């Protein structure tokens, strides 16, 4: 086997590894986003039935769920972005931190 054949096989293996890594990152980020949406939806459903026809006794408790859920999602996206940059996927690795900053900004806007 010549050197160019070995380089071609290595390039094919690197492309396969990179594709599998991108798929795993996509699934991890989609799973984290699904958990955030599910948590926020369940929280909203719990508020619909609470206190129907009753007057509140005091101020409502502080709601930390949006801050914590969007903060956790920003952390997950940021960590996967750093991992992608370390592996060498520059484009996807550069997009992930931008999304992380946007999610962190959204989390800070929901600060109680």
mmCIF file of C-alpha atoms in Angstrom:
data_model
loop_
_atom_site.group_PDB
_atom_site.id
_atom_site.type_symbol
_atom_site.label_atom_id
_atom_site.label_comp_id
_atom_site.label_asym_id
_atom_site.label_seq_id
_atom_site.Cartn_x
_atom_site.Cartn_y
_atom_site.Cartn_z
ATOM 1 C CA UNK A 1 0.000 0.000 0.000
ATOM 2 C CA UNK A 2 1.451 3.314 -1.039
ATOM 3 C CA UNK A 3 1.506 6.475 0.967
ATOM 4 C CA UNK A 4 -1.222 8.171 -1.102
ATOM 5 C CA UNK A 5 -3.555 5.192 -0.603
ATOM 6 C CA UNK A 6 -3.027 5.390 3.165
ATOM 7 C CA UNK A 7 -3.707 9.128 3.124
ATOM 8 C CA UNK A 8 -6.914 8.579 1.138
ATOM 9 C CA UNK A 9 -8.118 5.947 3.601
ATOM 10 C CA UNK A 10 -7.247 8.218 6.519
ATOM 11 C CA UNK A 11 -9.149 11.091 4.893
ATOM 12 C CA UNK A 12 -12.164 8.834 4.399
ATOM 13 C CA UNK A 13 -11.996 7.697 8.004
ATOM 14 C CA UNK A 14 -11.695 11.301 9.200
ATOM 15 C CA UNK A 15 -14.743 12.287 7.130
ATOM 16 C CA UNK A 16 -16.735 9.380 8.575
ATOM 17 C CA UNK A 17 -15.654 10.235 12.110
ATOM 18 C CA UNK A 18 -16.509 13.899 11.562
ATOM 19 C CA UNK A 19 -19.930 13.036 10.164
ATOM 20 C CA UNK A 20 -20.728 10.757 13.090
ATOM 21 C CA UNK A 21 -19.554 13.426 15.512
ATOM 22 C CA UNK A 22 -21.751 16.053 13.873
ATOM 23 C CA UNK A 23 -24.725 13.695 14.065
ATOM 24 C CA UNK A 24 -24.108 13.065 17.763
ATOM 25 C CA UNK A 25 -23.821 16.789 18.449
ATOM 26 C CA UNK A 26 -27.043 17.442 16.566
ATOM 27 C CA UNK A 27 -28.842 14.730 18.539
ATOM 28 C CA UNK A 28 -27.451 15.992 21.862
ATOM 29 C CA UNK A 29 -28.500 19.581 21.174
ATOM 30 C CA UNK A 30 -31.919 18.500 19.905
ATOM 31 C CA UNK A 31 -32.403 16.351 23.010
ATOM 32 C CA UNK A 32 -31.457 19.233 25.302
ATOM 33 C CA UNK A 33 -33.814 21.584 23.448
ATOM 34 C CA UNK A 34 -36.606 18.993 23.689
ATOM 35 C CA UNK A 35 -36.102 18.726 27.457
ATOM 36 C CA UNK A 36 -36.290 22.515 27.819
ATOM 37 C CA UNK A 37 -39.502 22.696 25.769
ATOM 38 C CA UNK A 38 -41.005 19.791 27.716
ATOM 39 C CA UNK A 39 -40.113 21.349 31.059
ATOM 40 C CA UNK A 40 -41.585 24.715 30.088
ATOM 41 C CA UNK A 41 -44.748 23.076 28.708
ATOM 42 C CA UNK A 42 -45.326 21.013 31.855
ATOM 43 C CA UNK A 43 -44.769 24.108 33.964
ATOM 44 C CA UNK A 44 -47.376 25.972 31.884
ATOM 45 C CA UNK A 45 -49.888 23.144 32.228
ATOM 46 C CA UNK A 46 -49.436 23.149 35.989
ATOM 47 C CA UNK A 47 -50.240 26.842 36.131
ATOM 48 C CA UNK A 48 -53.459 26.517 34.124
ATOM 49 C CA UNK A 49 -55.357 24.599 36.833
ATOM 50 C CA UNK A 50 -53.816 26.173 39.916
ATOM 51 C CA UNK A 51 -56.154 28.431 41.818
ATOM 52 C CA UNK A 52 -59.171 28.475 39.509
ATOM 53 C CA UNK A 53 -61.576 30.939 41.126
ATOM 54 C CA UNK A 54 -59.353 31.498 44.163
ATOM 55 C CA UNK A 55 -57.623 34.700 45.157
ATOM 56 C CA UNK A 56 -53.871 34.495 45.788
ATOM 57 C CA UNK A 57 -52.844 34.739 49.432
ATOM 58 C CA UNK A 58 -49.663 36.606 48.591
ATOM 59 C CA UNK A 59 -47.233 37.287 45.806
ATOM 60 C CA UNK A 60 -46.447 34.339 43.529
ATOM 61 C CA UNK A 61 -43.192 32.504 44.204
ATOM 62 C CA UNK A 62 -40.157 33.291 42.103
ATOM 63 C CA UNK A 63 -40.083 31.228 38.929
ATOM 64 C CA UNK A 64 -36.556 29.997 38.227
ATOM 65 C CA UNK A 65 -37.515 27.426 35.577
ATOM 66 C CA UNK A 66 -36.928 29.588 32.453
ATOM 67 C CA UNK A 67 -33.602 30.856 33.746
ATOM 68 C CA UNK A 68 -32.331 27.413 34.694
ATOM 69 C CA UNK A 69 -33.591 25.648 31.576
ATOM 70 C CA UNK A 70 -32.254 28.175 29.071
ATOM 71 C CA UNK A 71 -29.017 28.419 31.046
ATOM 72 C CA UNK A 72 -28.580 24.641 30.928
ATOM 73 C CA UNK A 73 -29.308 24.632 27.200
ATOM 74 C CA UNK A 74 -26.749 27.409 26.664
ATOM 75 C CA UNK A 75 -24.206 25.404 28.646
ATOM 76 C CA UNK A 76 -24.844 22.263 26.582
ATOM 77 C CA UNK A 77 -24.528 24.171 23.308
ATOM 78 C CA UNK A 78 -21.359 25.922 24.510
ATOM 79 C CA UNK A 79 -19.702 22.687 25.606
ATOM 80 C CA UNK A 80 -20.461 20.987 22.290
ATOM 81 C CA UNK A 81 -19.113 24.061 20.481
ATOM 82 C CA UNK A 82 -15.832 23.900 22.392
ATOM 83 C CA UNK A 83 -15.556 20.168 21.689
ATOM 84 C CA UNK A 84 -16.158 20.739 17.984
ATOM 85 C CA UNK A 85 -13.518 23.457 17.880
ATOM 86 C CA UNK A 86 -11.016 21.178 19.612
ATOM 87 C CA UNK A 87 -11.745 18.362 17.159
ATOM 88 C CA UNK A 88 -11.252 20.682 14.205
ATOM 89 C CA UNK A 89 -14.738 21.403 12.849
ATOM 90 C CA UNK A 90 -14.312 25.134 12.504
ATOM 91 C CA UNK A 91 -17.620 26.141 10.908
ATOM 92 C CA UNK A 92 -19.915 24.166 13.196
ATOM 93 C CA UNK A 93 -17.669 24.884 16.151
ATOM 94 C CA UNK A 94 -17.927 28.619 15.434
ATOM 95 C CA UNK A 95 -21.727 28.563 15.113
ATOM 96 C CA UNK A 96 -22.258 26.770 18.433
ATOM 97 C CA UNK A 97 -20.719 29.518 20.647
ATOM 98 C CA UNK A 98 -22.835 32.134 18.841
ATOM 99 C CA UNK A 99 -25.933 30.099 19.678
ATOM 100 C CA UNK A 100 -24.625 29.731 23.231
ATOM 101 C CA UNK A 101 -24.353 33.514 23.616
ATOM 102 C CA UNK A 102 -27.873 34.007 22.215
ATOM 103 C CA UNK A 103 -29.328 31.420 24.605
ATOM 104 C CA UNK A 104 -27.423 32.880 27.547
ATOM 105 C CA UNK A 105 -28.790 36.316 26.679
ATOM 106 C CA UNK A 106 -32.300 34.895 26.570
ATOM 107 C CA UNK A 107 -31.732 33.222 29.931
ATOM 108 C CA UNK A 108 -30.557 36.494 31.459
ATOM 109 C CA UNK A 109 -33.616 38.304 30.091
ATOM 110 C CA UNK A 110 -35.819 35.824 31.943
ATOM 111 C CA UNK A 111 -34.065 36.594 35.244
ATOM 112 C CA UNK A 112 -36.753 37.068 37.918
#
